[in-house]
Structures are given as C-alpha cells and as structure tokens.
XYZ file of C-alpha atoms in Angstrom:
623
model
C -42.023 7.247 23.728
C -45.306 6.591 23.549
C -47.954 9.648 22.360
C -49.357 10.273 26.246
C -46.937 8.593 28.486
C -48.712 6.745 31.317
C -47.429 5.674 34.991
C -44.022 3.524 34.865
C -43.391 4.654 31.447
C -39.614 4.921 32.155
C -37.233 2.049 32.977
C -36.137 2.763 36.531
C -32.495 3.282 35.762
C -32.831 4.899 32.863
C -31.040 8.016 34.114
C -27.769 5.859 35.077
C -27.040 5.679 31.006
C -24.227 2.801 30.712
C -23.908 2.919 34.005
C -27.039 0.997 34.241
C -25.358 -2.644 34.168
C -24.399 -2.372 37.588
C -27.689 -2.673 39.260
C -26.594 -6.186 38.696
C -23.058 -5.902 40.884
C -24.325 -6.517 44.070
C -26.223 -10.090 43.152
C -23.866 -10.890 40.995
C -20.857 -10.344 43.401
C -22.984 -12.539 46.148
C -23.585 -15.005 43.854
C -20.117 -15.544 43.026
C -18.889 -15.330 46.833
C -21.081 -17.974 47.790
C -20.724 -20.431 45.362
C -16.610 -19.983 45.584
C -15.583 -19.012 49.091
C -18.708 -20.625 50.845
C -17.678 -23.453 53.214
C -20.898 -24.992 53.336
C -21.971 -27.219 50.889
C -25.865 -26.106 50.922
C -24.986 -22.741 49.895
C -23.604 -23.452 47.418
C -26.583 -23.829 44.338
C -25.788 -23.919 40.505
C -29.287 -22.084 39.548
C -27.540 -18.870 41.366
C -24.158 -19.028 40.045
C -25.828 -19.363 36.620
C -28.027 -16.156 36.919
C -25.463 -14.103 35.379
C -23.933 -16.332 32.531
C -27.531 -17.020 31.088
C -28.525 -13.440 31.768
C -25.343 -12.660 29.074
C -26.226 -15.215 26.914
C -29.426 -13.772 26.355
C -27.706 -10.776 24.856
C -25.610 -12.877 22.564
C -28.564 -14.363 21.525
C -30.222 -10.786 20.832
C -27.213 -9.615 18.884
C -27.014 -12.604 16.731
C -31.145 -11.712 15.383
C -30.096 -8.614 14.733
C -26.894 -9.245 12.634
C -28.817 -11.808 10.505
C -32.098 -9.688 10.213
C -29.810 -6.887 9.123
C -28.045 -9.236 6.385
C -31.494 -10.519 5.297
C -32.871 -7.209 4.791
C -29.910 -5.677 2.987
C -29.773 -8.648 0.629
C -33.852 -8.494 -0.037
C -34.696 -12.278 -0.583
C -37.380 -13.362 1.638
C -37.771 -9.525 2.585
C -41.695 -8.817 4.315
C -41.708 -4.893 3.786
C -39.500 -2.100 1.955
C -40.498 0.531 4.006
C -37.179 1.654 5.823
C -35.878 2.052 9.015
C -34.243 5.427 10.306
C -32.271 6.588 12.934
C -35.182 7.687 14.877
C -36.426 4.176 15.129
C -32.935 3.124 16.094
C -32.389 5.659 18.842
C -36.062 4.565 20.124
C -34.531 0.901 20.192
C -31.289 1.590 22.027
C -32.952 0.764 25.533
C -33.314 -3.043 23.928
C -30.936 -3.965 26.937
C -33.505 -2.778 29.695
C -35.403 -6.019 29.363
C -32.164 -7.922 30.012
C -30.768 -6.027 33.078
C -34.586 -6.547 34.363
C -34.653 -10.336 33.869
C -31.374 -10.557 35.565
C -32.900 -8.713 38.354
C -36.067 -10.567 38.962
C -34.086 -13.981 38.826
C -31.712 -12.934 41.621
C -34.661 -11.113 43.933
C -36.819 -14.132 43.184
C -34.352 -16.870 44.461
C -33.222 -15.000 47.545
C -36.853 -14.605 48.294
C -38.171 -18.365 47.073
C -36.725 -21.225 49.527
C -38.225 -23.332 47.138
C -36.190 -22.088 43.864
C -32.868 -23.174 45.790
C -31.077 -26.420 44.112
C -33.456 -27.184 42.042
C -33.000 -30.591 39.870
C -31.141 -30.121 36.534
C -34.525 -31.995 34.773
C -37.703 -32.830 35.645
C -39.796 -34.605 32.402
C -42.949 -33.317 34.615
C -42.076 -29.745 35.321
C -41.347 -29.416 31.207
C -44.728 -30.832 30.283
C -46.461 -28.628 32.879
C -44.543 -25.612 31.884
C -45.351 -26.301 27.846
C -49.556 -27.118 29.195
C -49.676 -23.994 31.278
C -48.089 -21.607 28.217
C -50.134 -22.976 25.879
C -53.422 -22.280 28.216
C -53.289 -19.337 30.081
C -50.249 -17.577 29.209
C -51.338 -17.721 25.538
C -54.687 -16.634 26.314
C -54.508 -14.057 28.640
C -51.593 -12.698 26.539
C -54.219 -12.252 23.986
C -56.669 -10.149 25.425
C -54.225 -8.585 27.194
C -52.649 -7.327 23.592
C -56.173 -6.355 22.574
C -56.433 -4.127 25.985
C -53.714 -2.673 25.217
C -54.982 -1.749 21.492
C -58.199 0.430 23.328
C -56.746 3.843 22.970
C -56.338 4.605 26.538
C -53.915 2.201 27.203
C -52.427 2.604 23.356
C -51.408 6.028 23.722
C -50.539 5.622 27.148
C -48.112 2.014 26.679
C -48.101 0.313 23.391
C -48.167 3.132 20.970
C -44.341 3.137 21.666
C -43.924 -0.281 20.299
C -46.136 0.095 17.241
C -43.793 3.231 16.747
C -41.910 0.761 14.474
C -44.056 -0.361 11.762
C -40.938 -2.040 10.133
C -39.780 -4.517 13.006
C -36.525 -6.107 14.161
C -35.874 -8.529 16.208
C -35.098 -5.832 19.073
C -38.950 -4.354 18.554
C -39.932 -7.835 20.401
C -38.418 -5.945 23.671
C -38.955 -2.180 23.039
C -41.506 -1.266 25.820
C -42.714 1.226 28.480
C -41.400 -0.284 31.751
C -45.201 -1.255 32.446
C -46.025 -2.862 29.902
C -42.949 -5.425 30.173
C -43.792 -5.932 34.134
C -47.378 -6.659 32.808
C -45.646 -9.070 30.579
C -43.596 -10.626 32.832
C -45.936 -11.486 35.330
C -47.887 -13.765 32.466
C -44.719 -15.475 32.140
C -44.154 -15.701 35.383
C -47.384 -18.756 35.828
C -45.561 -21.275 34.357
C -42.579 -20.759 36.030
C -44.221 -19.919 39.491
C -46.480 -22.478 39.140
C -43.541 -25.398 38.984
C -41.188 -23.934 41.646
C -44.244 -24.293 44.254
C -45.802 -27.202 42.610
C -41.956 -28.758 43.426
C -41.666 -30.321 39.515
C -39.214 -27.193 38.278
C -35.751 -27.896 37.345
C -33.000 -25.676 35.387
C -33.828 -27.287 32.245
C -37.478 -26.211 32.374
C -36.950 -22.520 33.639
C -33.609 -22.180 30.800
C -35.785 -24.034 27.680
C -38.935 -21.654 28.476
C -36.971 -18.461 28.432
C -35.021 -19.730 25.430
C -38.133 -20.411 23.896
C -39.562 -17.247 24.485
C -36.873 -15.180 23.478
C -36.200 -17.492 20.066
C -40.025 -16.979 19.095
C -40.311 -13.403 20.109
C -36.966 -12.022 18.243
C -37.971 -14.333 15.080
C -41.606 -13.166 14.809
C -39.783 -9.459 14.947
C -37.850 -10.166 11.741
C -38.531 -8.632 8.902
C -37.804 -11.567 6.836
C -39.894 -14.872 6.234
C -37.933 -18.076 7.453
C -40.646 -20.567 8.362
C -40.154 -23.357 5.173
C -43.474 -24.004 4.125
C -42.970 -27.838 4.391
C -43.418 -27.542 8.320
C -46.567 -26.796 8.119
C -47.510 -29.355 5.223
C -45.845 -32.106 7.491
C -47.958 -31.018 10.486
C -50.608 -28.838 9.377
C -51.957 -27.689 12.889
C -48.695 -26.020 13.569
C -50.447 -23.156 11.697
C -52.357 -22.444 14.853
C -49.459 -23.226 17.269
C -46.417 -21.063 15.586
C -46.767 -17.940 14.149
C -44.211 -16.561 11.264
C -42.589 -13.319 10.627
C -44.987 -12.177 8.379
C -48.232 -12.976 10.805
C -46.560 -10.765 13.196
C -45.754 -8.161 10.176
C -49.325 -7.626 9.426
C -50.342 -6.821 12.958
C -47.771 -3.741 12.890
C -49.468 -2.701 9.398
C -52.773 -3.268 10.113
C -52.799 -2.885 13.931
C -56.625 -4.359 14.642
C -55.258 -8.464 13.205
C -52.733 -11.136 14.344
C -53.008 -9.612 18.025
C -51.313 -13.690 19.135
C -48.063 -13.888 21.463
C -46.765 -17.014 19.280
C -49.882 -19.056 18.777
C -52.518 -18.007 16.281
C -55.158 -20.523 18.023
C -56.640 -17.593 19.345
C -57.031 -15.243 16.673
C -58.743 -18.054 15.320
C -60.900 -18.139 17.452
C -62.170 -15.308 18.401
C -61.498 -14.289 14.416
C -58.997 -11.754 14.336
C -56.586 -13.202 11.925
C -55.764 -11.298 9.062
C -57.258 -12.667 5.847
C -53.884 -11.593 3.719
C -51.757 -13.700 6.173
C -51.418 -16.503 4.128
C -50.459 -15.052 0.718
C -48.039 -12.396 2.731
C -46.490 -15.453 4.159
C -46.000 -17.377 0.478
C -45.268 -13.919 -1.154
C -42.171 -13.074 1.212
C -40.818 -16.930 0.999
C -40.803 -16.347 -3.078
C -38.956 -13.325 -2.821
C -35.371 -13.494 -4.377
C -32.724 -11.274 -3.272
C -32.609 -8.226 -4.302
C -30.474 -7.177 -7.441
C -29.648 -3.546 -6.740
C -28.546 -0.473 -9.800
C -25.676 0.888 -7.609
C -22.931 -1.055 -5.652
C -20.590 1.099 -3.432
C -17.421 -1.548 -1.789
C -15.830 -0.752 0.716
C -13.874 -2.534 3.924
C -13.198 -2.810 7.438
C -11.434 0.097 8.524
C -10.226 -0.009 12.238
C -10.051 -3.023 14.442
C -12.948 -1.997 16.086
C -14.890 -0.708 12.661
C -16.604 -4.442 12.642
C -18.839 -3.404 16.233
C -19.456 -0.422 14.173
C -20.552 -2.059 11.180
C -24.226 -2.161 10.037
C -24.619 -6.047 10.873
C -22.358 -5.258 14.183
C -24.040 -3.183 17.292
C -26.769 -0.885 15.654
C -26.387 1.857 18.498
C -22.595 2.127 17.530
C -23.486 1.822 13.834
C -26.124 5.233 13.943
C -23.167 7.177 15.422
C -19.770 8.520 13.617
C -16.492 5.952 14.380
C -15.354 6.270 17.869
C -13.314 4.534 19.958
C -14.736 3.308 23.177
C -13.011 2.358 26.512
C -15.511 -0.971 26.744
C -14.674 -1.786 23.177
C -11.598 -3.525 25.674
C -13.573 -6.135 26.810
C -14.328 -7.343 23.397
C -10.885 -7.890 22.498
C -11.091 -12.212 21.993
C -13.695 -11.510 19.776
C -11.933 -8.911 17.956
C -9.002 -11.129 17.583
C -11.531 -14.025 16.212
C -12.902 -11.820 13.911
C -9.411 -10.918 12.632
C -8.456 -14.842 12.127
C -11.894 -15.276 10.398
C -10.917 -12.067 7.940
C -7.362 -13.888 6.812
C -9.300 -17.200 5.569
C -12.813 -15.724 4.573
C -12.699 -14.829 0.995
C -15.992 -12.858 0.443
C -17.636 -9.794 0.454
C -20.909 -9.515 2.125
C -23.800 -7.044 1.504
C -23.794 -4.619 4.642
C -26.555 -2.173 3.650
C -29.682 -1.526 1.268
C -30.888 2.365 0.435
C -33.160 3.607 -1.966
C -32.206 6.740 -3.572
C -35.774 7.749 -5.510
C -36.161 4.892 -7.644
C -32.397 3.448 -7.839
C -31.345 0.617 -5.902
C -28.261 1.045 -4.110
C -26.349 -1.519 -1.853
C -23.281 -1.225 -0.207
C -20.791 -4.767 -0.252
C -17.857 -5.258 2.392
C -14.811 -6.694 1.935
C -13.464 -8.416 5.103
C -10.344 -7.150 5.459
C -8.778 -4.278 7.533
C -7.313 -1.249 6.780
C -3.996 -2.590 8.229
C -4.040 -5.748 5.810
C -4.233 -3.760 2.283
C -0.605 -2.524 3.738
C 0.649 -6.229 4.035
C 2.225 -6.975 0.875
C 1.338 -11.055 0.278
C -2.049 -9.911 1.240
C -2.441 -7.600 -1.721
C -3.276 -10.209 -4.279
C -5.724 -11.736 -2.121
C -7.443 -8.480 -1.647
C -7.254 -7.685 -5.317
C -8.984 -11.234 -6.499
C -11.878 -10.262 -3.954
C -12.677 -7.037 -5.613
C -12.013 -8.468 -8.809
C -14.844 -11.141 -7.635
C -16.969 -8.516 -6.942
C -17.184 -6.154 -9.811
C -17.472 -9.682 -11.875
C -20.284 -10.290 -9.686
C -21.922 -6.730 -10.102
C -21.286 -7.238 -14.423
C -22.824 -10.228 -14.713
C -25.795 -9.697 -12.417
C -26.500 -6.598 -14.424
C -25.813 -3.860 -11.937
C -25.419 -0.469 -13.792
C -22.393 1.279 -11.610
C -19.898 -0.210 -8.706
C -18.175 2.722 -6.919
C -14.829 1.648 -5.378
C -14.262 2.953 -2.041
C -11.473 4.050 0.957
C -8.343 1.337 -0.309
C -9.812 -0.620 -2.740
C -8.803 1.777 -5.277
C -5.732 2.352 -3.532
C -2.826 3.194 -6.478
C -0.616 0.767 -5.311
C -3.359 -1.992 -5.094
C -4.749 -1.836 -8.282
C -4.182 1.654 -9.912
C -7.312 3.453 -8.953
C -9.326 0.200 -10.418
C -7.484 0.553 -13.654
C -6.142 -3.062 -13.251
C -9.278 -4.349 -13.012
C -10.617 -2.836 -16.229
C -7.133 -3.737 -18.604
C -8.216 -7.780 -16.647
C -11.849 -7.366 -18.589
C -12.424 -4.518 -20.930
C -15.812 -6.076 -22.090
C -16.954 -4.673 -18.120
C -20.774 -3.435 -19.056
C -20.889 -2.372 -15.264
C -19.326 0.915 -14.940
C -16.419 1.180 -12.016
C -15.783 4.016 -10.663
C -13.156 5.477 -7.651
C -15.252 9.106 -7.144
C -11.979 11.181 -7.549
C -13.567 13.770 -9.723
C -16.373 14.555 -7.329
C -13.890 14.070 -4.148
C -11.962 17.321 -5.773
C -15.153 19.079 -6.614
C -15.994 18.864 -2.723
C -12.579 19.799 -1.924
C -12.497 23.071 -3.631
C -16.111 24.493 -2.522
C -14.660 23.453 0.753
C -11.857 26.352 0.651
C -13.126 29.738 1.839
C -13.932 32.023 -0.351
C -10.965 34.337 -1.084
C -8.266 32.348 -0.069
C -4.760 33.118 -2.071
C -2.759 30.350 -0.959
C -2.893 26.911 0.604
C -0.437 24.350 1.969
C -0.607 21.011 0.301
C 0.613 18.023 2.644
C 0.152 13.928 3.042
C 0.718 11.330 0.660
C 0.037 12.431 -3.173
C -2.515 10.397 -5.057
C -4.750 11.430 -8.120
C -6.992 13.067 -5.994
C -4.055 15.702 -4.726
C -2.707 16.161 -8.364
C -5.755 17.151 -9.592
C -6.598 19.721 -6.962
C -3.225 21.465 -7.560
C -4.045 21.731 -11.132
C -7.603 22.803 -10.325
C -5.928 25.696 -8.019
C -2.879 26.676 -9.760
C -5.080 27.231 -13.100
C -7.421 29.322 -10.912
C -4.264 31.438 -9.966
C -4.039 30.048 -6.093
C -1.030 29.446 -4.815
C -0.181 25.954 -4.042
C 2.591 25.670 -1.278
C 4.519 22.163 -0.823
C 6.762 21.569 1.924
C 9.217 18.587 0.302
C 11.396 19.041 -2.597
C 10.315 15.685 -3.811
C 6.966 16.829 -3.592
C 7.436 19.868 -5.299
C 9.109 18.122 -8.457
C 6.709 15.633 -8.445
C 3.964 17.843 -9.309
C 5.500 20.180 -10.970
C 6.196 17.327 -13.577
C 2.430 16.417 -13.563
C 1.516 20.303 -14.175
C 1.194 22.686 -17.278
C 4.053 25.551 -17.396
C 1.389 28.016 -16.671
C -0.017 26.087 -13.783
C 3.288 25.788 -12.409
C 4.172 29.300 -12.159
C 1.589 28.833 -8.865
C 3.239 26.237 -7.411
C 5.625 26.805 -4.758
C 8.499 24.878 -2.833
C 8.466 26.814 1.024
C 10.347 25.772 4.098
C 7.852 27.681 6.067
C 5.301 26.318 7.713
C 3.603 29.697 8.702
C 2.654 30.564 5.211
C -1.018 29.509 5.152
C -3.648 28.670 7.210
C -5.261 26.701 4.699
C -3.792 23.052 4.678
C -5.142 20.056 2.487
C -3.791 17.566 3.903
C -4.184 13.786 2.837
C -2.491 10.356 4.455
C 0.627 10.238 6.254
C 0.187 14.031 7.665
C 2.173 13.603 10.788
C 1.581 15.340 14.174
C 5.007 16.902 14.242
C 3.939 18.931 10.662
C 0.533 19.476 12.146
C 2.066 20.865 15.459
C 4.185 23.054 13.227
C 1.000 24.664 11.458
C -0.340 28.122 12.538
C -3.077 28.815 15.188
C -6.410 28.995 13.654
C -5.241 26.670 10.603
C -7.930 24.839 8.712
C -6.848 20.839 7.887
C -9.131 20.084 4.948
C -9.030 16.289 4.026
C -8.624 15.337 0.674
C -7.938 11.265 1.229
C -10.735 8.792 2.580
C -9.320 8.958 6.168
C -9.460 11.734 8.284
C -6.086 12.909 10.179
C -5.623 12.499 13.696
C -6.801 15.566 15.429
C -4.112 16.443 17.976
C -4.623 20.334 17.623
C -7.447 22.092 19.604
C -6.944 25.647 17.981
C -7.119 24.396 14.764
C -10.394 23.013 12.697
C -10.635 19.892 11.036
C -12.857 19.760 7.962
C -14.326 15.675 7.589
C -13.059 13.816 4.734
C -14.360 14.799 1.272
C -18.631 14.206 2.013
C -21.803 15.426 1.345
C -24.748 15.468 3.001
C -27.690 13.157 1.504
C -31.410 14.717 0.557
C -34.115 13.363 2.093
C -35.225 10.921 -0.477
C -32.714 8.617 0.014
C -34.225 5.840 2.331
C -33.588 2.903 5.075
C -30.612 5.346 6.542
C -29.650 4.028 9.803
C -26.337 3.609 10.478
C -23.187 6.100 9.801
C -20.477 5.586 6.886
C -17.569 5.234 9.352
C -16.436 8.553 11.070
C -19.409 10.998 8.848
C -21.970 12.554 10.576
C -25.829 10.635 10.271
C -26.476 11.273 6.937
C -23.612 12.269 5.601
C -22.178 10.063 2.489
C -18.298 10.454 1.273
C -17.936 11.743 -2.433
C -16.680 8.356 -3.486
C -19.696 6.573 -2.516
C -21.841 9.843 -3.833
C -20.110 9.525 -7.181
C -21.293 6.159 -8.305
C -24.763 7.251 -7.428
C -24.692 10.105 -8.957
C -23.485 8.053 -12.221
C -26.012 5.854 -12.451
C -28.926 8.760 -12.183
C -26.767 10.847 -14.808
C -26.308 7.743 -17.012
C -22.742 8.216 -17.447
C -21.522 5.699 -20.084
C -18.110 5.973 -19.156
C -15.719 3.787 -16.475
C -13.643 7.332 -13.895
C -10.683 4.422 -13.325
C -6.851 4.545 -13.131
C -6.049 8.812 -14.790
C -9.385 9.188 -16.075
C -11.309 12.285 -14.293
C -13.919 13.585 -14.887
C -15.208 17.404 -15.507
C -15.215 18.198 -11.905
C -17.905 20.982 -12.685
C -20.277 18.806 -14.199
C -19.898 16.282 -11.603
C -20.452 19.381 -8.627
C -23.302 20.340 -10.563
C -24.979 16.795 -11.056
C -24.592 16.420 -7.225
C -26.276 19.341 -6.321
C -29.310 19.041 -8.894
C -29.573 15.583 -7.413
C -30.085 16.899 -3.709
C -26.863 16.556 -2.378
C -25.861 19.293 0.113
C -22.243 20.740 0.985
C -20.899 19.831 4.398
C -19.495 22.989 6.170
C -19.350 21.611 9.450
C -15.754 21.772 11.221
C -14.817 20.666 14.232
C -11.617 21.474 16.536
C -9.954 18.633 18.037
C-alpha cells in the first residue's frame, strides 16, 4: 500500500478475494455462445473468441518469469542485488493477477463497444510498423515524464510509493500497482492500439505481438538477474538506447531519481537522467558466477501437489504452510506432466538461497515424490541422485549437507551411512539432524509429565527418545509386543525398567507419535491427548479434541535472510530440526559426519541452537 493512499488506490474487486476471476464469466460465456451456437456467420469473429485464451496465456507467461527469476536468484550467477525478499513483499505482490483480470476486461468492453475492432485481419505489415513508430514516439515519451510525475512526492506517496515498496524486484513488481496508476498506464498503451483500429491498419498479429512485447520487456527488466549478452549490443550498438536490461531498471529502484525509461533509455539520455553506474552494474552482474554456498539442506517433493507449493512453483502458495486446495483440481494434466518429467529427470535443482549472518545456505531438491522413495526399483535411482549431490557439495567445497524428510530414510540408505562407507575421504560433512530432532522433541513434552505413549514406525529418532526418557525415569508406554522387544533390545537394563508393554490406550495423554500412526489408534486415544511428532511428516489430524504439535521445528531468528516461502506444512519462519542441524554445524564447526547410529550429545546440540537464535515452537493446533 502505498504511504498516503490516493483516489482508486484499490482494485475494484478486490473485496471478491478468489472470487475475483469471475468478473470475466459473463464476456467470456458470450464470447463462447456466439462464436459456437451463432447461426450467422458475421457474428462469429476470432479476435473475441480469443479474448480469453490470450488473457490465460498471459498468466503462463507471468508464472514462467517468476519460476526462472526464482532459480536465478537462488543459484546467484548473474545475480543484480543480495538484499532479500520477505514475506511482506510477497503478500504485497499477491494482487499480481489484478492486471490480468483488468486486461481481460478492457479487451471484451472495448470490442463490444468498437464496430471497428470486429474481424479484424490476422496481419497487416502496416498496422505493425505503425504500432512499433507510435510506441517508440509517444508512448515512450510520455511514459517518461509520466514516471518522473509520479516521482514528485504528491503523487509518490499517494501511487508509486507502493511499487518502489520492493527495492529487490521480480518479474511480478512490473505489475504491482494502485489501480490508478495501471489505468494511467493503460491508457498510454492504449495509442498505438487505438490509433490502428480507427486508422483501419490493425490486425490480431499487431494487437497480440505489442502486448507480448510489453509484457516480455516489462517482466524481464523486473528480474533480478542480468540476461542481456553483451554481444547484442556490440553487434548493434544503438540498441543501448532502444532496450533497457535488468540491471538499468535495478538502479532506478536503488537510486529512485535515475533510469526513470519504460524500455527505452533514449530518453534518459536525453534529458540526462541515466545513472552513471549503469554500465559497470550491467558488466558486474553478467560476470557474476553462481553462487557456492557453506550449507546445503536436500530435500524432495513431498505431495503431488508440493511442486505448486514449491519456491520456483506459485509464490502465494509457497509463503503459506502445505495445504490442499479445491482449485489445485484443475491443474491436474500438469501435475501428471510434472510426475512423467520426475521419472526421467535425474537432477536436483537449487530451490532456495538464505543467509544466516555470514553463512551461505541453499536448499537443493530432488525431483521425486514422497510416494516414489516407497517404489522399490526406484530406490537406486533415488540413492545415485543424492549420492550426486553430496559429491557435488564435496568437491565444490561446501562445509555441511544436511539430509532431509526421506533421503535419509533407513531403508534408503541407512540414515546417509551408505553414502559415507561409498566415500570415506567425504571433506563435506553429512548430516540427517536426528540429534537435534530429539532435543526438540523432549523440550516439547510438558513439564511434569510421568508417562507417554510411544506410537508410528520406529526409526533412530524414536530409539533415542526412549532412551533419553527412560534414563530420565519417564515412563515409556508401547502398544505392540514387537515394539516393545524391539526397544527393549536397543535399551540399557536400567532404562528398561521404564519401558512398558500396555494394551491400554487410556494410559497417557502424551503420545509421540511418528509414521504409520493410523486413525483407528488415534481415535482410540483420550480426549485432550497431545500427538507430538517425532518423524518429518506430520499425522493426519482427524481428532478435534486433541492437539497436534508440528513436526520436530524451530523457529528462525531474525538474522536469517531472503525468507519467503514456507518449508512444506511449518509455519512462515519456522525451519524443521533437520534442516536447523546442518546449520547449526557449520556455525559450531563440528568436524564430525551425525550419519547411520551416530548421535550426537543432544544437550549440546539444544544448547548450540538456542545460543544461535533459534526459538522453541509451542504452538499446537487441534484438528
């Protein structure tokens, strides 16, 4: 919001939420009826049917800037700036879709109102070359001072402080404006396009390639990444004062008084309000290498729908915990591409850059679902990849690669111990977080607590927070014999005196549950229980007078930058222990692999996390 909102600062259906889309309906519905059940031949006109289509193609093209600026930025080569970008800045940019809906609005309105917009050619060479005259004349420079306007501090703290709100841009920035300011906008664009359809010399080609155009040049100058090759300019050296670059445009949301051009710089030229540093901002960024970070964390694709939610996926999803959403149905061919694309690709990919003080941290994706580490020919597959990986991290010197959710998984690769028996020379130090993931377990339990109910799947994890309890004279209660000899087996004689085989399921309100918790055991608990997670995935919640602790997590201090999106079902700023640990490992300068049976002193680690910032999360939630 900008600092004094002025007149038509809010989009007029702003109050509709996702309802918003179906402003469109009615044209859209006409359109359709009269192209397919018309009788008469002259009502029939392509330019209307194609409203809609081209209207939704512009948000393809949108979400494709913003999955490659994202990648870009989290791998660093190119990069323009380091400063980060929040969840404030994301929640500000969630509206991105206004400008869309509005385009598709003012294309409908305009041909039901303009007899001479209806069946227009498919290509006029005249209408193009006017179109490209008139942009580069008076759209360009009445764009100009109109940006400068805008920049006297009525009008800035009344309009266009919003968009400077971002000093880091995306390619969604380009759009991110008071309702005003985009009519204002709009009706520059609108000469070239007016300008034909009365003139007689527009066509589809010339009305499509001019809002392709626009779109293409305003989402790329947005990025915050250089991608211009400097050779385009040495081939045609006046293209400097035709085409702007990322990094132009960077420097007029840093220095706010330079670069003030829609596209073309002719005019800061001219009237000399270019910014001297442009040119060496604009080499600098195109020398920049990617980015070699001190902390890895890998993880993978978790749900069917987790790749929306990813970083590179839909960035309003990604700033919010992992839930399921009823329009996530309409995505479904893509889904299934995307889950053809993760049986052949064979790579990880970087997903997300932070700064923790002054450690470089990165976080890598496998491509594979949760439901594919549980297909048996799929295992090795999944194995080579993070084998690839912490290769990868050795030999580009990274200090620490925390293994997270089922890439440790024991029957995978024995908590990463296969990994490290493959190459014992590793300098890179892997680690699966269990000690910390028990340290956050146990300063979950309330305070006084005698006894607790352990259920789920067993791992390393769950043995070592029975040991941790039964030494500190809590009862541990399990609820399978095969359980129950399991651990006994894996625990001291004195430590086992606490451990206890129960066919009662009313014997604690206290349950630490991990995978494979089923709803029949959970219906079975006590009102009032408390389900404490001590796996990577959370239970299904199917009681609502119990409370469901999150999965083992902390929440992150302040100083660790660029946090905008959500590790999969955690609250904003919330990190699971795994991914915690392998920071917290390279700050401590642990020179020691926590693979396979190794733990380590859960104390120390607790301790470590807390010095370092790290907060407990307390939060429950009932179902």
């Amino acid at each position: 919001m900008a600092t004094k909102p002025g007149i038509l600062t809010d989009w007029p259906w702003a109050r509709l939420g996702n309802l918003k889309y179906l402003v469109l309906a009615p044209f859209a519905c006409y359109s359709i009826y009269t192209f397919f059940m018309s009788r008469d031949e002259n009502e029939r006109d392509m330019f209307y049917i194609l409203v809609l289509p081209f209207t939704l193609s512009r948000m393809i093209h949108y979400q494709l800037w913003i999955s490659i600026s994202r990648y870009r930025t989290a791998k660093g080569n190119n990069r323009i700036l380091d400063r980060s970008i929040e969840f404030d800045q994301v929640d500000r940019e969630s509206n991105w879709d206004d400008e869309i809906i509005l385009f598709g609005l003012v294309y409908y309105i305009g041909y039901l109102i303009l007899e001479q917009a209806h069946h227009m050619p498919m290509w006029r060479t005249d209408g193009i070359i006017i179109t490209a005259l008139l942009h580069i004349g008076p759209v360009e420079f009445l764009y100009y001072w109109l940006h400068r306007a805008l920049h006297h501090h009525f009008l800035y703290s009344r309009y266009h402080s919003h968009h400077h709100s971002s000093i880091v841009t995306g390619p969604i920035t380009a759009v991110v404006h008071p309702f005003a300011e985009i009519l204002a906008y709009y009706m520059l664009f609108s000469i070239p396009l007016f300008t034909t359809i009365f003139t007689g010399t527009s066509s589809m080609a010339s009305i499509g390639a001019y809002v392709i155009y626009i779109d293409f040049m305003n989402l790329m100058g947005h990025c915050n990444f250089e991608l211009i090759p400097k050779w385009m300019f040495s081939v045609f050296p006046p293209l400097k004062y035709l085409m702007y670059t990322p990094s132009y445009h960077s420097l007029h949301h840093t220095q706010f008084r330079t670069n003030y051009c829609l596209f073309m710089p002719l005019y800061d030229y001219i009237y000399d309000t270019m910014d001297k540093s442009s040119g060496t901002l604009y080499e600098k960024s195109l020398e920049r290498e990617a980015e070699v970070p001190d902390v890895v964390h890998l993880t993978h694709l978790t749900t069917l729908e987790s790749i929306y939610h990813l970083r590179l996926g839909f960035a309003s999803l990604a700033s919010k915990p992992h839930t399921s959403k009823w329009y996530m149905l309409l995505m479904w061919p893509v889904t299934l591409w995307s889950i053809m694309l993760t049986w052949i690709y064979g790579y990880t990919f970087v997903v997300e850059r932070n700064l923790f003080k002054n450690l470089k941290l990165q976080t890598w994706a496998i491509p594979k679902y949760r439901i594919q580490y549980f297909v048996q020919w799929q295992r090795e597959s999944i194995n080579n990849m993070i084998e690839k990986a912490i290769i990868e991290a050795d030999q580009k010197g990274i200090k620490v690669l925390s293994l997270g959710l089922l890439n440790q998984a024991k029957q995978l690769n024995s908590n990463g111990e296969l990994h490290l028996r493959r190459h014992p020379q590793l300098k890179v130090k892997v680690v699966d977080g269990s000690s910390l993931a028990v340290a956050v377990v146990l300063n979950s339990i309330p305070k006084g607590t005698s006894q607790v109910v352990l259920r789920g799947r067993f791992s390393k994890v769950a043995n070592s927070i029975a040991l941790a309890l039964s030494q500190g004279g809590i009862q541990v209660v399990t609820l399978d014999e095969e359980d129950y000899k399991r651990l006994k087996a894996k625990l001291t004689p004195e430590a086992a005196t606490n451990l206890v085989l129960s066919k009662c399921y009313n014997v604690s309100k206290t349950w630490l549950v991990g995978d494979g918790l089923s709803k029949n055991e959970q219906l079975k608990a006590p009102k009032g229980t408390l389900f404490i997670p001590y796996s990577q995935f959370p239970p299904r919640k199917v009681r609502k007078d119990c409370f469901y602790f999150n999965t083992p997590a902390m929440i992150a201090p302040k100083h660790l930058e660029n946090v905008d999106s959500c590790e999969n079902w955690l609250p904003r700023r919330v990190m699971s222990a795994w991914r915690i640990a392998g920071i917290l490992h390279a700050l401590e300068g642990w020179n020691e692999h926590e693979c396979g049976d190794m733990m380590l002193d859960t104390q120390k680690v607790w301790k470590a996390s807390l010095g370092h910032g790290f907060c407990p999360l307390s939060k429950i939630s009932a179902a």
